[in-house]
Coordinates of C-alpha atoms in Angstrom, one line a residue:
X1 CA 101.3 96.9 55.6
X2 CA 102.8 98.9 52.7
X3 CA 102.3 96.1 50.3
X4 CA 105.0 93.9 51.9
X5 CA 102.4 91.1 52.0
X6 CA 102.9 90.7 48.3
X7 CA 106.4 89.3 48.7
X8 CA 108.3 88.2 45.6
X9 CA 111.9 87.2 45.0
X10 CA 114.3 88.4 42.3
X11 CA 113.7 85.0 40.6
X12 CA 110.0 85.6 40.4
X13 CA 108.9 86.1 36.7
X14 CA 106.8 89.2 35.9
X15 CA 103.0 88.8 36.1
X16 CA 102.7 90.1 32.6
X17 CA 105.3 90.8 29.9
X18 CA 107.7 93.4 31.2
X19 CA 106.0 94.3 34.6
X20 CA 105.6 92.5 38.0
X21 CA 102.2 94.1 38.9
X22 CA 99.4 95.4 36.7
X23 CA 98.5 99.0 37.7
X24 CA 95.8 101.0 35.8
X25 CA 96.9 104.0 33.9
X26 CA 94.1 106.2 35.3
X27 CA 92.4 106.3 38.7
X28 CA 90.5 103.2 39.6
X29 CA 88.8 102.5 42.9
X30 CA 89.9 99.2 44.4
X31 CA 87.2 96.6 44.9
X32 CA 87.3 93.9 47.5
X33 CA 90.7 92.5 48.6
X34 CA 93.8 94.2 47.2
X35 CA 95.6 92.2 44.5
X36 CA 98.7 94.3 44.3
X37 CA 100.8 96.5 46.6
X38 CA 99.7 100.1 47.0
X39 CA 101.2 102.1 44.2
X40 CA 102.2 104.8 46.6
X41 CA 104.6 102.4 48.3
X42 CA 106.4 100.7 45.5
X43 CA 109.7 101.4 43.8
X44 CA 109.9 102.6 40.2
X45 CA 111.4 99.3 39.0
X46 CA 108.2 97.4 40.0
X47 CA 106.3 99.6 37.6
X48 CA 108.7 100.1 34.8
X49 CA 108.8 97.7 31.9
X50 CA 111.8 95.5 31.7
X51 CA 113.3 96.6 35.1
X52 CA 115.0 94.2 37.5
X53 CA 114.1 94.0 41.1
X54 CA 116.7 93.8 43.9
X55 CA 116.9 94.3 47.7
X56 CA 117.0 98.0 46.9
X57 CA 113.4 97.7 45.8
X58 CA 112.3 97.1 49.4
X59 CA 114.6 99.8 50.7
X60 CA 112.6 102.3 48.6
X61 CA 109.3 101.0 50.2
X62 CA 110.8 101.1 53.6
X63 CA 111.7 104.8 53.1
X64 CA 108.2 105.6 52.0
X65 CA 106.7 103.9 55.0
X66 CA 109.1 105.7 57.3
X67 CA 108.1 109.0 55.9
X68 CA 104.4 108.3 56.3
X69 CA 104.9 107.1 59.9
X70 CA 106.8 110.3 60.8
X71 CA 104.7 112.8 58.9
X72 CA 101.2 111.2 59.0
X73 CA 100.7 111.9 55.3
X74 CA 101.5 110.2 52.0
X75 CA 104.8 110.9 50.3
X76 CA 103.4 109.7 46.9
X77 CA 99.7 110.6 46.8
X78 CA 99.0 108.8 43.5
X79 CA 96.2 106.4 44.4
X80 CA 96.5 103.7 41.7
X81 CA 97.2 106.1 38.8
X82 CA 100.5 105.2 37.0
X83 CA 100.4 108.4 35.0
X84 CA 100.5 110.5 38.2
X85 CA 103.0 108.1 39.7
X86 CA 105.4 108.5 36.8
X87 CA 105.2 112.2 37.0
X88 CA 106.0 112.4 40.8
X89 CA 108.7 109.7 40.7
X90 CA 110.4 111.7 38.0
X91 CA 111.1 114.3 40.6
X92 CA 112.7 111.9 43.1
X93 CA 114.4 112.2 45.5
X94 CA 112.2 114.8 47.2
X95 CA 113.8 117.6 49.3
X96 CA 112.2 116.3 52.6
X97 CA 112.9 119.6 54.3
X98 CA 110.1 118.9 56.8
X99 CA 112.0 115.8 58.1
X100 CA 114.3 116.2 61.1
X101 CA 116.9 115.4 62.3
X102 CA 119.3 115.9 59.4
X103 CA 120.9 112.4 59.5
X104 CA 117.4 110.8 59.1
X105 CA 116.5 113.2 56.3
X106 CA 119.8 112.5 54.4
X107 CA 119.3 108.7 54.8
X108 CA 115.7 108.8 53.5
X109 CA 116.7 111.0 50.5
X110 CA 119.3 108.4 49.5
X111 CA 116.8 105.5 50.0
X112 CA 114.2 107.3 47.8
X113 CA 116.5 107.6 44.8
X114 CA 115.0 106.7 41.5
X115 CA 118.2 104.9 40.7
X116 CA 118.1 101.6 42.6
X117 CA 121.9 101.3 42.6
X118 CA 122.2 104.6 44.5
X119 CA 120.1 103.4 47.4
X120 CA 121.9 102.2 50.6
X121 CA 121.0 98.9 52.0
X122 CA 118.6 98.4 55.0
X123 CA 121.5 97.6 57.4
X124 CA 123.1 101.0 56.7
X125 CA 119.8 102.7 57.4
X126 CA 119.4 100.9 60.8
X127 CA 122.9 102.0 62.0
X128 CA 122.3 105.6 61.2
X129 CA 122.7 108.2 64.0
X130 CA 119.0 108.6 64.1
X131 CA 118.6 105.1 65.5
X132 CA 121.9 104.7 67.4
X133 CA 121.2 107.8 69.5
X134 CA 117.7 106.7 70.5
X135 CA 117.8 105.4 74.1
X136 CA 114.4 103.6 73.7
X137 CA 115.5 101.8 70.6
X138 CA 118.8 100.8 72.2
X139 CA 116.8 99.4 75.1
X140 CA 114.6 97.3 72.8
X141 CA 117.7 96.0 70.9
X142 CA 119.4 95.2 74.2
X143 CA 116.5 93.4 75.8
X144 CA 116.0 91.4 72.6
X145 CA 119.5 90.0 73.0
X146 CA 119.4 89.6 76.8
X147 CA 119.8 85.8 76.8
X148 CA 123.1 86.2 74.9
X149 CA 124.9 87.9 77.8
X150 CA 126.3 86.7 81.2
X151 CA 124.6 87.7 84.4
X152 CA 126.8 90.7 85.1
X153 CA 126.0 92.1 81.6
X154 CA 122.3 91.3 82.1
X155 CA 122.2 93.2 85.4
X156 CA 123.8 96.2 83.7
X157 CA 121.2 96.0 80.8
X158 CA 118.3 95.7 83.3
X159 CA 119.5 98.8 85.1
X160 CA 119.4 100.6 81.7
X161 CA 115.9 99.3 81.1
X162 CA 114.9 100.8 84.5
X163 CA 115.6 104.3 83.2
X164 CA 113.8 104.0 79.9
X165 CA 110.8 101.6 80.1
X166 CA 108.3 104.3 81.0
X167 CA 108.6 105.6 77.5
X168 CA 107.1 102.5 76.0
X169 CA 103.3 101.9 75.6
X170 CA 101.6 98.8 77.2
X171 CA 101.7 96.9 74.0
X172 CA 105.5 97.1 73.7
X173 CA 105.9 96.3 77.4
X174 CA 103.7 93.3 77.0
X175 CA 105.3 91.7 73.9
X176 CA 108.9 93.0 73.9
X177 CA 110.1 94.0 77.4
X178 CA 108.3 91.7 79.9
X179 CA 108.9 88.3 78.3
X180 CA 112.7 88.3 78.7
X181 CA 112.3 89.8 82.2
X182 CA 110.0 87.1 83.3
X183 CA 112.5 84.5 82.2
X184 CA 115.2 86.2 84.3
X185 CA 113.1 86.0 87.4
X186 CA 114.3 82.4 87.6
X187 CA 117.9 83.6 88.0
X188 CA 118.5 84.2 91.7
X189 CA 121.3 86.8 91.2
X190 CA 119.0 88.9 88.9
X191 CA 115.8 88.9 90.9
X192 CA 116.7 92.0 92.9
X193 CA 117.0 93.9 89.6
X194 CA 114.3 92.2 87.5
X195 CA 111.6 91.9 90.1
X196 CA 111.0 95.6 90.7
X197 CA 110.9 96.2 87.0
X198 CA 108.3 93.5 86.4
X199 CA 106.1 94.7 89.3
X200 CA 106.3 98.4 88.1
X201 CA 105.5 97.4 84.5
X202 CA 102.6 95.3 85.6
X203 CA 100.7 98.5 86.7
X204 CA 100.5 99.3 83.0
X205 CA 98.8 96.0 82.0
X206 CA 95.1 95.1 82.1
X207 CA 93.9 92.6 84.7
X208 CA 93.5 90.0 82.0
X209 CA 97.1 90.5 80.6
X210 CA 98.5 90.4 84.1
X211 CA 96.7 87.2 85.0
X212 CA 97.7 85.5 81.8
X213 CA 101.3 86.7 81.3
X214 CA 102.9 87.8 84.6
X215 CA 101.2 86.0 87.5
X216 CA 102.2 82.5 86.5
X217 CA 105.8 83.5 86.7
X218 CA 105.3 85.7 89.8
X219 CA 103.2 83.3 92.0
X220 CA 106.1 81.0 93.0
X221 CA 108.2 84.0 94.0
X222 CA 105.3 85.5 96.1
X223 CA 105.1 82.2 98.0
X224 CA 108.8 81.7 98.6
X225 CA 110.9 84.9 98.2
X226 CA 112.7 86.2 101.4
X227 CA 114.8 89.1 102.3
X228 CA 115.2 92.0 99.8
X229 CA 113.0 90.2 97.2
X230 CA 110.2 89.8 99.7
X231 CA 110.6 93.5 100.6
X232 CA 110.3 94.4 96.9
X233 CA 107.1 92.3 96.6
X234 CA 105.6 94.1 99.6
X235 CA 106.4 97.5 98.2
X236 CA 104.4 96.6 95.0
X237 CA 101.7 94.6 96.8
X238 CA 99.0 97.4 96.3
X239 CA 99.6 97.1 92.6
X240 CA 99.2 93.3 92.8
X241 CA 96.0 93.7 94.9
X242 CA 94.5 96.0 92.2
X243 CA 95.3 93.5 89.4
X244 CA 94.1 90.3 91.2
X245 CA 90.6 89.0 91.8
X246 CA 89.3 89.1 95.4
X247 CA 90.0 85.4 95.9
X248 CA 93.5 85.8 94.5
X249 CA 94.2 88.8 96.8
X250 CA 93.8 86.6 99.8
X251 CA 95.7 83.7 98.3
X252 CA 98.7 85.8 97.1
X253 CA 98.8 89.2 98.7
X254 CA 97.2 88.1 102.0
X255 CA 99.6 85.1 102.3
X256 CA 102.6 87.4 101.6
X257 CA 101.5 89.8 104.3
X258 CA 100.9 87.0 106.8
X259 CA 104.4 85.6 106.0
X260 CA 106.0 89.0 106.4
X261 CA 104.2 89.7 109.7
X262 CA 105.5 86.4 111.0
X263 CA 109.1 87.3 110.0
X264 CA 111.7 88.4 112.5
X265 CA 112.9 91.1 110.1
X266 CA 111.7 94.5 111.3
X267 CA 111.8 95.9 107.8
X268 CA 109.4 93.3 106.5
X269 CA 107.1 93.8 109.6
X270 CA 106.9 97.5 109.1
X271 CA 106.4 97.4 105.3
X272 CA 103.7 94.7 105.7
X273 CA 101.9 97.0 108.2
X274 CA 102.1 99.9 105.7
X275 CA 100.8 97.8 102.9
X276 CA 98.0 96.2 104.9
X277 CA 96.7 99.7 105.8
X278 CA 96.5 100.4 102.0
X279 CA 94.9 97.1 100.8
X280 CA 92.6 96.4 103.8
X281 CA 89.5 97.1 101.7
X282 CA 90.6 94.5 99.1
X283 CA 91.0 91.7 101.7
X284 CA 88.3 89.2 102.4
X285 CA 86.6 89.6 105.7
X286 CA 87.3 86.2 107.1
X287 CA 91.0 86.3 106.1
X288 CA 91.4 89.7 107.6
X289 CA 89.7 88.7 110.9
X290 CA 91.2 85.3 111.3
X291 CA 94.7 85.5 109.7
X292 CA 95.8 89.1 109.7
X293 CA 94.2 90.8 112.8
X294 CA 95.7 88.3 115.3
X295 CA 99.2 88.8 113.8
X296 CA 98.8 92.6 114.0
X297 CA 97.7 92.3 117.7
X298 CA 100.7 90.1 118.5
X299 CA 103.2 92.6 116.8
X300 CA 101.7 95.7 118.3
X301 CA 101.7 94.3 121.8
X302 CA 105.1 92.5 121.6
X303 CA 107.4 94.6 119.3
X304 CA 110.2 96.8 120.6
X305 CA 110.3 98.8 117.3
X306 CA 108.4 102.0 117.6
X307 CA 107.9 102.2 113.8
X308 CA 106.3 98.8 113.7
X309 CA 104.0 99.7 116.6
X310 CA 103.0 103.0 115.0
X311 CA 102.2 101.3 111.6
X312 CA 100.2 98.7 113.6
X313 CA 98.1 101.5 115.1
X314 CA 97.5 102.9 111.6
X315 CA 96.3 99.5 110.6
X316 CA 93.9 99.4 113.5
X317 CA 92.3 102.7 112.3
X318 CA 91.8 101.1 108.9
X319 CA 90.4 97.9 110.3
X320 CA 87.6 99.7 112.2
X321 CA 85.6 100.2 109.0
X322 CA 85.8 96.5 108.1
X323 CA 85.2 94.7 111.4
X324 CA 82.3 94.1 113.6
X325 CA 81.6 95.8 117.0
X326 CA 83.1 93.0 119.1
X327 CA 86.4 93.0 117.2
X328 CA 86.6 96.9 117.4
X329 CA 86.2 96.7 121.1
X330 CA 89.2 94.3 121.2
X331 CA 91.1 96.8 119.2
X332 CA 90.3 99.6 121.6
X333 CA 91.5 97.4 124.5
X334 CA 94.8 96.8 122.7
X335 CA 95.1 100.5 121.9
X336 CA 94.5 101.4 125.5
X337 CA 97.2 99.0 126.7
X338 CA 99.7 100.5 124.2
X339 CA 98.8 104.0 125.3
X340 CA 99.6 103.1 128.9
X341 CA 103.1 101.9 128.0
X342 CA 104.1 104.1 125.0
X343 CA 103.7 107.8 125.8
X344 CA 105.4 109.0 122.6
X345 CA 103.7 111.7 120.6
X346 CA 103.5 109.5 117.5
X347 CA 101.7 106.7 119.4
X348 CA 99.4 109.2 121.2
X349 CA 98.3 110.7 117.9
X350 CA 97.8 107.3 116.4
X351 CA 95.5 106.4 119.3
X352 CA 93.6 109.6 118.5
X353 CA 93.2 108.5 114.9
X354 CA 91.8 105.1 116.0
X355 CA 89.4 106.8 118.4
X356 CA 88.1 109.2 115.8
X357 CA 87.5 106.4 113.4
X358 CA 85.6 104.4 115.9
X359 CA 83.5 107.4 117.0
X360 CA 82.6 108.2 113.4
X361 CA 81.7 104.6 112.2
X362 CA 80.2 103.0 115.3
X363 CA 78.3 105.9 116.9
X364 CA 78.1 108.0 120.0
X365 CA 77.4 105.1 122.4
X366 CA 80.8 103.6 121.9
X367 CA 82.4 107.0 121.7
X368 CA 81.0 108.0 125.1
X369 CA 81.6 104.7 126.9
X370 CA 85.0 103.7 125.4
X371 CA 86.7 106.4 123.2
X372 CA 86.4 109.5 125.4
X373 CA 87.6 107.7 128.5
X374 CA 90.5 106.5 126.4
X375 CA 91.5 109.9 125.0
X376 CA 91.0 112.1 128.0
X377 CA 94.1 111.0 130.0
X378 CA 96.2 111.7 126.9
X379 CA 95.5 115.4 127.4
X380 CA 98.1 115.3 130.2
X381 CA 100.9 113.8 128.0
X382 CA 104.1 115.9 128.3
X383 CA 105.3 114.7 124.9
X384 CA 102.7 116.5 122.8
X385 CA 103.5 119.6 120.8
X386 CA 101.0 122.5 121.1
X387 CA 99.7 121.7 117.7
X388 CA 99.1 118.0 118.6
X389 CA 97.4 119.0 121.9
X390 CA 95.0 121.3 119.9
X391 CA 94.3 118.4 117.5
X392 CA 93.5 116.1 120.5
X393 CA 91.2 118.7 122.2
X394 CA 89.5 119.4 118.9
X395 CA 88.8 115.7 118.4
X396 CA 87.4 115.4 121.9
X397 CA 85.2 118.5 121.4
X398 CA 83.9 117.1 118.2
X399 CA 83.0 113.8 119.9
X400 CA 81.3 115.6 122.8
X401 CA 79.4 117.8 120.4
X402 CA 78.1 114.7 118.5
X403 CA 77.2 113.0 121.8
X404 CA 75.4 116.2 122.8
X405 CA 73.6 116.4 119.5
X406 CA 72.5 112.8 119.9
X407 CA 71.5 112.9 123.5
X408 CA 70.0 116.4 123.8
X409 CA 66.8 115.8 121.8
X410 CA 66.2 112.6 123.8
X411 CA 66.7 114.3 127.1
X412 CA 64.5 117.3 126.2
X413 CA 61.8 114.9 125.1
X414 CA 62.1 113.0 128.4
X415 CA 62.1 116.3 130.3
X416 CA 58.9 117.4 128.6
X417 CA 57.3 114.1 129.2
X418 CA 58.3 114.2 132.9
X419 CA 56.9 117.7 133.2
X420 CA 53.7 116.6 131.6
X421 CA 53.4 113.7 133.9
X422 CA 54.2 115.9 136.9
X423 CA 51.6 118.5 135.8
X424 CA 49.0 115.8 135.5
X425 CA 49.8 114.3 138.9
X426 CA 49.6 117.8 140.5
X427 CA 46.3 118.4 138.9
X428 CA 45.0 115.1 140.1
X429 CA 46.2 115.9 143.6
X430 CA 44.5 119.4 143.5
X431 CA 41.3 117.9 142.3
X432 CA 41.4 115.3 145.2
X433 CA 42.0 118.1 147.8
X434 CA 39.0 120.1 146.7
X435 CA 35.9 119.5 149.0
X436 CA 33.1 117.6 147.5
X437 CA 29.9 119.8 147.1
X438 CA 27.0 118.7 149.3
X439 CA 23.6 117.9 147.9
X440 CA 20.8 120.5 148.8

């Protein structure tokens, strides 16, 4: 990169009398591996005969690379032609009018001086206003020194990271930001700040990177965290489910949901219900049926929190597409019991959602025998708004229309068959009633 792989020290003797690297006088296409730094990146003293190299030599190359990174073009388009190089270097430092802001332009102009003694050192360049005013760079510097601070200072730095990390690409997150954050997950007092950051950043990683880098540090917390930390895990559980394999979803996200549903904390119960409705398609069928569904039944039937009950009803609607007919009938039984006790508009409309899902996915027979009888009494609920009542009636009309569309052809066919049989029987009776002609 810029020839820095060809590192030499001030004590290194020149490769040939008077010069450190041998550059051709005219253009020459490089063959195979490079044997010298690119001429466009080196300071004049590396080319001049009898010159002495110092740290300022690298400062010149650093300025050239900085210019190329910013402008996406070469500052010294000389190829390997020393004649052209000498001509361009003789005009240094360039005006750099296309570089902004001004502090950076001034710093680069000084670093590109043909006189090595006039160049500032690298430390001066790094503390220029261009860098000190860059929030992202300040974040990287702070996170690199995170272990040097006490917990109070770390918490403050992590809050700063929370406002700037979105500006970094996944590579910087993976190698610069996440490693120190994962270390701080072990610090109990910092988990509330570090954990949401780690979980949010994980969404920017590939599944392979997440499994290799983040999950080993996260797995013990998923199994043991309680309170606000557990709530933070739940809020990011859909991200975890998207990054984990199907088996790991049950082992980690499923176990977290089960533990939260068993909690006495209403916040955890409600959040677990919300998350379960989102990740139900990622859960294994057996785990969903044997571990999660019974817990949802227990909470919906036993909770005094209306929000938890409502979220449980939403879960029921999502479960319908994953479970067999027998389990869906059990869900309808539970929904019917809830509807008899809780007459609120929110619960009523959640019952409607469950009924609509059952009717669409399991056919008109279950709709006619179980769903319509469940929904019809809800028409008399005094807690519905006019809009909600219209939604309920529209749902019932749609179910009745589908029942009619299913049954009507069958009934018409049966009617035609009955008419045909009746006509045949009538004709047979008429034929039997006619007198038999006598023989002459």
